[in-house]
Every structure is written in C-alpha cells, then in structure tokens.
mmCIF file of C-alpha atoms in Angstrom:
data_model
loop_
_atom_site.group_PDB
_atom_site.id
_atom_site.type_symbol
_atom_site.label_atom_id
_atom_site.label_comp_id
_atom_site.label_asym_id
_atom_site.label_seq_id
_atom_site.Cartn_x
_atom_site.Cartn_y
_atom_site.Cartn_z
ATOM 1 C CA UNK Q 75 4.656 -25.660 22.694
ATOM 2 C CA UNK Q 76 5.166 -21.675 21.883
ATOM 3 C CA UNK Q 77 3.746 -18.682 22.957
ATOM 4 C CA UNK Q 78 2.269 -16.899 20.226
ATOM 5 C CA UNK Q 79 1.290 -12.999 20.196
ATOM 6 C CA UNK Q 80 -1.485 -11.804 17.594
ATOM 7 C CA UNK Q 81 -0.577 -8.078 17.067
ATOM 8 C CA UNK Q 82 -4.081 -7.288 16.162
ATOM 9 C CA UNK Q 83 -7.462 -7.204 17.923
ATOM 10 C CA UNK Q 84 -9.970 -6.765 14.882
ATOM 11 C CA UNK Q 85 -11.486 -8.459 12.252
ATOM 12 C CA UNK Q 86 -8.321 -10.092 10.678
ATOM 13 C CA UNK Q 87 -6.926 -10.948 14.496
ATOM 14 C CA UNK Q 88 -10.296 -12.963 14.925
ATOM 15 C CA UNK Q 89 -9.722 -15.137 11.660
ATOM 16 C CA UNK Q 90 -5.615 -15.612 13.036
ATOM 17 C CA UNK Q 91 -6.936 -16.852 16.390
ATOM 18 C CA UNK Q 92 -8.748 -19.609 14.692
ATOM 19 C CA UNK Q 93 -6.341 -20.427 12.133
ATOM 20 C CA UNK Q 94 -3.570 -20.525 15.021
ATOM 21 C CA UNK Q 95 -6.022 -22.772 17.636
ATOM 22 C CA UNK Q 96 -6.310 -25.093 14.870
ATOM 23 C CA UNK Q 97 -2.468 -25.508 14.436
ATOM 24 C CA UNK Q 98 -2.112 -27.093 17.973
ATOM 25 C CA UNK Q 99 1.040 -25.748 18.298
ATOM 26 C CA UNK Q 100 0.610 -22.706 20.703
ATOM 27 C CA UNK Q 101 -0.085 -23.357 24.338
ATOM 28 C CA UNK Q 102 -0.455 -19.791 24.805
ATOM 29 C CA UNK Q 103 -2.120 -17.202 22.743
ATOM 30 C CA UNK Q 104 -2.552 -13.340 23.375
ATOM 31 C CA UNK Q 105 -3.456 -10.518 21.758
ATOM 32 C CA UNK Q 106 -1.667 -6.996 21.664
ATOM 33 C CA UNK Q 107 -4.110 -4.217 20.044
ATOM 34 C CA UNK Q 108 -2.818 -1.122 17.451
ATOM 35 C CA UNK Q 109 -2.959 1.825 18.763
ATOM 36 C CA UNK Q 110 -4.142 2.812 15.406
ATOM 37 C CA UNK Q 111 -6.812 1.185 14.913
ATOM 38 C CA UNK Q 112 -10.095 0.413 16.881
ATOM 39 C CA UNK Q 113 -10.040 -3.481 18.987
ATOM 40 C CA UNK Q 114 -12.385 -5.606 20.564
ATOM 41 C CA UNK Q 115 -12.102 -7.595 23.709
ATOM 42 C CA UNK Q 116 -11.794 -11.498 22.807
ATOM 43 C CA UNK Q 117 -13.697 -13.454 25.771
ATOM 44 C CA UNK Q 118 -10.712 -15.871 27.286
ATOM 45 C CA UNK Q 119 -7.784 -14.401 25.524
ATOM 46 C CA UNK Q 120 -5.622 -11.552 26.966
ATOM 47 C CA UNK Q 121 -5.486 -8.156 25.449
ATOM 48 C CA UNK Q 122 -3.148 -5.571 25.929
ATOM 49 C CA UNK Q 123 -2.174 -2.201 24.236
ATOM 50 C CA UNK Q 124 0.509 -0.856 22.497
ATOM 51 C CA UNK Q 125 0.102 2.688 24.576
ATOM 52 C CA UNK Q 126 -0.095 0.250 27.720
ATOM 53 C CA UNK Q 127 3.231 -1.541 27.237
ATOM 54 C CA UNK Q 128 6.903 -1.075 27.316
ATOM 55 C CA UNK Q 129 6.936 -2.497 23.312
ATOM 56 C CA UNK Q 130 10.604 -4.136 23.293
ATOM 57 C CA UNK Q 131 10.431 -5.961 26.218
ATOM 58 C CA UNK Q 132 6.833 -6.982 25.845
ATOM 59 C CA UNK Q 133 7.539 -8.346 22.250
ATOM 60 C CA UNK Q 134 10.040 -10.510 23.539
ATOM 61 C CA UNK Q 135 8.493 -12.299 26.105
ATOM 62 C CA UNK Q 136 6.889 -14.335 22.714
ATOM 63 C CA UNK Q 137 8.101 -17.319 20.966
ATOM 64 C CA UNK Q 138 6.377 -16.227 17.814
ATOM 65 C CA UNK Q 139 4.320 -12.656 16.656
ATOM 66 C CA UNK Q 140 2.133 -12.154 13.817
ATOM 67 C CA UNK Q 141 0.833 -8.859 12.626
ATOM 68 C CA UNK Q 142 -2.980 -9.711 11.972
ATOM 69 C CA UNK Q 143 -4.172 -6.780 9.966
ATOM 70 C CA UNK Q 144 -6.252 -6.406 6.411
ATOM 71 C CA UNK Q 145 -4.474 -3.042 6.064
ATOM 72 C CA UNK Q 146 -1.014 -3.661 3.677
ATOM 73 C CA UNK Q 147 0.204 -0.173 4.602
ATOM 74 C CA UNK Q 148 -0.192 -0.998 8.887
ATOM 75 C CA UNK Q 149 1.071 -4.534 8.365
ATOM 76 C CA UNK Q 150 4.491 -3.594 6.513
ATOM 77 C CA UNK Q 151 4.730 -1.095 9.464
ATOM 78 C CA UNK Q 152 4.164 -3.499 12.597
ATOM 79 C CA UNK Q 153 6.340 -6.164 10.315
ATOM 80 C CA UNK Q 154 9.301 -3.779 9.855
ATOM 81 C CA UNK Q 155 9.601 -3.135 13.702
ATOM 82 C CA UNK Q 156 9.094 -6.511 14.374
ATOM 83 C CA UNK Q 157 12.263 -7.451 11.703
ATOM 84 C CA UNK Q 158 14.314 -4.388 13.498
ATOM 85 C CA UNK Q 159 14.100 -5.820 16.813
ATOM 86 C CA UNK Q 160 14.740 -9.219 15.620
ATOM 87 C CA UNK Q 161 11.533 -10.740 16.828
ATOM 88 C CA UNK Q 162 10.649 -14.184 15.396
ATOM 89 C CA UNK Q 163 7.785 -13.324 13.269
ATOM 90 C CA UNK Q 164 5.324 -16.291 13.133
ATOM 91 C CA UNK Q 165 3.432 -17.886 9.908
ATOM 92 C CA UNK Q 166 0.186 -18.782 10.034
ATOM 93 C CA UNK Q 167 -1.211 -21.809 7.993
ATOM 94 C CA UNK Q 168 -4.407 -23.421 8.607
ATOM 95 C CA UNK Q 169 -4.334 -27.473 8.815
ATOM 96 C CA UNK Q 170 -6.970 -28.003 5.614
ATOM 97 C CA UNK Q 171 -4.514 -25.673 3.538
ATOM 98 C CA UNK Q 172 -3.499 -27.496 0.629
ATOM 99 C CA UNK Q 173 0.314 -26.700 -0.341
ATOM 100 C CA UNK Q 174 2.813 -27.790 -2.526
ATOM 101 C CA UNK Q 175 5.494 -28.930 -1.296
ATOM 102 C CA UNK Q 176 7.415 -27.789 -3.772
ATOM 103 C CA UNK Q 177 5.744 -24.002 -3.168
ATOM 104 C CA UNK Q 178 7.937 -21.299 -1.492
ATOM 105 C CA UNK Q 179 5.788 -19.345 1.694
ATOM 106 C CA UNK Q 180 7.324 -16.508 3.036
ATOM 107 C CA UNK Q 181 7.115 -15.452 6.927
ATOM 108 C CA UNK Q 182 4.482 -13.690 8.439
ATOM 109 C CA UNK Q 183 2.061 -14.675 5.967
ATOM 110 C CA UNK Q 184 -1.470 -15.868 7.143
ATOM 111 C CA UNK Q 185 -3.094 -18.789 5.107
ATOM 112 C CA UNK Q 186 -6.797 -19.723 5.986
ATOM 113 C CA UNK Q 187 -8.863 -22.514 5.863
ATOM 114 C CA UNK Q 188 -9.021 -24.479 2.162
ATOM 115 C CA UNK Q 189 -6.894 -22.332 0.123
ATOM 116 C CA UNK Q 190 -4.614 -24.379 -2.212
ATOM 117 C CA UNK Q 191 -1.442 -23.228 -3.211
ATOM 118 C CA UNK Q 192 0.189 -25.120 -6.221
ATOM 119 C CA UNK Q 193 4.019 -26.342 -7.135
ATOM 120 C CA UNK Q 194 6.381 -23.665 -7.744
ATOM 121 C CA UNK Q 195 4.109 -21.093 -6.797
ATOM 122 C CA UNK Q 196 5.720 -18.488 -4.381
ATOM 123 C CA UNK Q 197 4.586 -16.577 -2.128
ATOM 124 C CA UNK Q 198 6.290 -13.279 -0.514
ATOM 125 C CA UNK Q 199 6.346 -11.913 2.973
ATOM 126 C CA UNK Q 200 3.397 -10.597 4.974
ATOM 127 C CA UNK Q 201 1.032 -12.094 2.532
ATOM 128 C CA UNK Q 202 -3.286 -12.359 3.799
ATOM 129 C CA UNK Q 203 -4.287 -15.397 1.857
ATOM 130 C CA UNK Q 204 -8.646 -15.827 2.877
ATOM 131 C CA UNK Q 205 -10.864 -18.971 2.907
ATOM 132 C CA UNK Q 206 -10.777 -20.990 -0.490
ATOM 133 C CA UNK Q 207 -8.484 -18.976 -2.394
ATOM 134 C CA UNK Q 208 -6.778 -20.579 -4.853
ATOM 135 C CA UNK Q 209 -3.121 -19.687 -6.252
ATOM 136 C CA UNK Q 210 -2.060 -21.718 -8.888
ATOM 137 C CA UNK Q 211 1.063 -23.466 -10.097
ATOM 138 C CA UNK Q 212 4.062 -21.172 -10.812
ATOM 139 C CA UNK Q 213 2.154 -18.385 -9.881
ATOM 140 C CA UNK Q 214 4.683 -15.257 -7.942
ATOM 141 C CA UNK Q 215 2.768 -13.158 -5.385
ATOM 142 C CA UNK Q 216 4.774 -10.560 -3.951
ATOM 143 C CA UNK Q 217 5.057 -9.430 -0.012
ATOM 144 C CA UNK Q 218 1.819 -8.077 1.519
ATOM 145 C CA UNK Q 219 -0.510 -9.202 -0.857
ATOM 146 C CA UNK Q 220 -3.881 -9.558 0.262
ATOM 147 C CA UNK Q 221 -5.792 -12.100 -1.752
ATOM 148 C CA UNK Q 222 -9.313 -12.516 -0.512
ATOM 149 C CA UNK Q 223 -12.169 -15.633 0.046
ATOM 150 C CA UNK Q 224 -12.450 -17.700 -2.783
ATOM 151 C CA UNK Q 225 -10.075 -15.661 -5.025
ATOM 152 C CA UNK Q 226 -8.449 -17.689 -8.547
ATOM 153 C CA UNK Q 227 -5.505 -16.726 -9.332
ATOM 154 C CA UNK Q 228 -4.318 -19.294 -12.498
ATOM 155 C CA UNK Q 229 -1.057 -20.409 -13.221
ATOM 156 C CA UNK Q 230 1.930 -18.455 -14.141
ATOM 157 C CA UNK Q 231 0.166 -15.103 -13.136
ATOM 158 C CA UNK Q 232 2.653 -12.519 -11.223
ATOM 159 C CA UNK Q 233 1.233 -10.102 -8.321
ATOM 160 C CA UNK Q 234 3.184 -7.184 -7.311
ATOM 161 C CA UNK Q 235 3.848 -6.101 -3.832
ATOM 162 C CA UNK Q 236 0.883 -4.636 -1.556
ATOM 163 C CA UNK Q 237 -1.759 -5.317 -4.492
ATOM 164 C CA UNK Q 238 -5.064 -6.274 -3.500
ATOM 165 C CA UNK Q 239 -7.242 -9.121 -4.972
ATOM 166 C CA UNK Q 240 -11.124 -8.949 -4.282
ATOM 167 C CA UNK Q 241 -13.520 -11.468 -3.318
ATOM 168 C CA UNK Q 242 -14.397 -13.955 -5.505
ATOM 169 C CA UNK Q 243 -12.028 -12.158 -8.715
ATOM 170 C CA UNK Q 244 -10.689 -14.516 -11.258
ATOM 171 C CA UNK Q 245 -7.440 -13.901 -12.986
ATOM 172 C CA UNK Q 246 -6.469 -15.915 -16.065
ATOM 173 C CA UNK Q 247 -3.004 -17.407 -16.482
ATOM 174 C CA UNK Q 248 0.056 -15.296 -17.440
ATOM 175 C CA UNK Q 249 -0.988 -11.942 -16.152
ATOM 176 C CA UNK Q 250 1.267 -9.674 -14.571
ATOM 177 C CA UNK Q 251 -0.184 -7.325 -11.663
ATOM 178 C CA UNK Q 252 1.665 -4.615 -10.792
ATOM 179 C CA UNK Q 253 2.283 -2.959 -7.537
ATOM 180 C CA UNK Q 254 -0.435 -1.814 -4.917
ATOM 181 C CA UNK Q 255 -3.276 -2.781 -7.485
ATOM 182 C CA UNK Q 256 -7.083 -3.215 -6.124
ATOM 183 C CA UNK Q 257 -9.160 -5.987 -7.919
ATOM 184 C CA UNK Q 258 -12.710 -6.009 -7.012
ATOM 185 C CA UNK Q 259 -15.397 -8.265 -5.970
ATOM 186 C CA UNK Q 260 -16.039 -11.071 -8.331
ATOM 187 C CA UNK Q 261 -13.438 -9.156 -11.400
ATOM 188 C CA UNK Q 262 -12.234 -11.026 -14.018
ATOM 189 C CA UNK Q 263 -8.813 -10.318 -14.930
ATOM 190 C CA UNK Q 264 -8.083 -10.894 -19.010
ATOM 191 C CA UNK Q 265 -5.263 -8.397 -19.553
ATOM 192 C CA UNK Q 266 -2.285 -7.291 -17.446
ATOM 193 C CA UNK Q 267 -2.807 -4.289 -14.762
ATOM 194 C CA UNK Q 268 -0.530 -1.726 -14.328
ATOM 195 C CA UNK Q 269 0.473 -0.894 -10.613
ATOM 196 C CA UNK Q 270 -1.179 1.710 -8.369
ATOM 197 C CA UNK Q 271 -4.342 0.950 -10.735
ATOM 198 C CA UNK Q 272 -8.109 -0.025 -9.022
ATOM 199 C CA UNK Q 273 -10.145 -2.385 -11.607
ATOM 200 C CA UNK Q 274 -13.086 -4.170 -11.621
ATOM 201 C CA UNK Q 275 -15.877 -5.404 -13.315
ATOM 202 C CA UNK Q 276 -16.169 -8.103 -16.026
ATOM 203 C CA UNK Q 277 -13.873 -8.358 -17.975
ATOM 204 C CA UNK Q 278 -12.234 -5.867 -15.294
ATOM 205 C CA UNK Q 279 -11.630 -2.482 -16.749
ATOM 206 C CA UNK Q 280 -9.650 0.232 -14.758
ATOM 207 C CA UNK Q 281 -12.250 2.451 -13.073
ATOM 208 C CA UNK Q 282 -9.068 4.865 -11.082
#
C-alpha cells in the first residue's frame, strides 16, 4: 500500500480524503497546506505547510500527490511543480464511479462519488469531476476542468481547458465550450460558448 500526500487542506482536500479512504489503497494519508490559501486542521491526519518544509525533499518522501484545490489557476500551478520535479502525481477515483472502460482519464484528476463517465469520452489532466456528474459518451473535456455536483454534460459535447461547469447545468449534445468558460448554477447550455465567456441562466445567455 502507498503513501499518498493531499496538497490541499480546504474544502476540496476534505472531499479527496474521502474519495482516497474509500479507494483502500493508501495506508498512509497526509496533508500538506498552500501557503496561499487559508487550511484547516483535519482531526487524525497530519498537516504540514509549504512555508514549514524543505518542498523537494518533502514531496518525495510520497508514493503518490494530488493537488486538491477548486481553484484551476492554483491547481495548474501546484501540478506544474509537481510534473518539474518528476513527482508521481496521483488520480483520484471514487469506488461507485461509473467509467467506461473504453474512456480515457488523465492524471491528477479527482472523480467523486456516482459520477458516470461514458465510452470514448476523455478526460484531460487536473480535471475536478463532483458528486453525480455525468459526462457522456464521446464527450472531450480538456485539463483542469472543473465540472461540479450533478452536472450533464451530453454526448459529443467538447470543454476547453480551465472552463468551469456549475452545479446542476445541463449542456445538450454537440456543443463546443471554449477555454476558461464559467457555466452557472442549474444553466442550460443550447448553443456553443465562446472561451473566457461567464453564462448562465435558462437557456444560458452570456451575462460577461
């Protein structure tokens, strides 16, 4: 069994902790907190800080690290230095995750509890996929998308890198999403989105 590091301490470090207990694969788990960003103390997991450590050596002392983090921007960051140092960057996939065998996951991404990911859907690097989301088949998500609880994403839609996808949005099949696009809460997605656009609403209409 591996040691795993969560490089993380908030929210999205809470939701990785119980993904990864649930795997049964790590006998050890800690917890290394951004320095930019605020943590929390985890009762009967180890915490440490990155302004507290010597960062190369600690990061090697781990079988596997994931960068636990909503923010796209933070988590490209922490995954870049994690790729320069050659540090095996772990994926995250909860047991009641339904995916295709035939589907394509990239490292580092985190998949929660009952999302379903089709056949020949891919997914890219670094991706945050949340509780019941659902990607379709032959769907292509880029790296560091964040797709959020309960999320639809229908078949043959494409998602450009570092977009965002609200809770609860629905996106028909065959749209393309550009890059760093936020969908809001509970959208529905009829026509294709240009990137570095916010939307929302039904049907979802740009709104910046």
């Amino acid at each position: 069994m591996k040691r795993l590091l969560i490089w993380g301490s908030g929210d999205q470090g809470l939701v990785t902790l119980e993904c990864a207990l649930a795997m049964g694969v790590y006998k050890e788990i800690n917890f290394l907190a951004f320095k930019e960003k605020e943590y929390r103390k985890i009762s009967g997991f180890q915490l440490y800080k990155e302004q507290d450590i010597m960062l190369n050596q600690f990061l090697t002392a781990y079988d596997e690290v994931i960068v636990a983090t909503g923010d796209n921007d933070l988590r490209e960051y922490k995954l870049s230095i994690l790729t320069l140092l050659t540090i095996p960057i772990a994926t995250i996939v909860h047991p009641t995750v339904v995916i295709s065998p035939f589907t394509e996951v990239g490292t580092g991404c985190t998949i929660l509890a009952n999302a379903v990911i089709n056949i020949n859907a891919a997914i890219g690097q670094g991706c945050i996929i949340n509780n019941g989301a659902i990607v379709e088949h032959d769907c292509i998500i880029g790296d560091l998308v964040n797709i959020s609880p309960h999320a639809a994403i229908a078949g043959h839609t494409r998602i450009g890198r570092k977009s965002f996808i609200g809770i609860g949005a629905s996106i028909i099949d065959g749209i393309v999403i550009g890059k760093g696009v936020i969908i809001g809460a509970g959208a529905a997605v009829i026509h294709d989105i240009p990137s570095y656009t916010v939307v929302a609403g039904v049907p979802a209409r740009s709104i910046k």
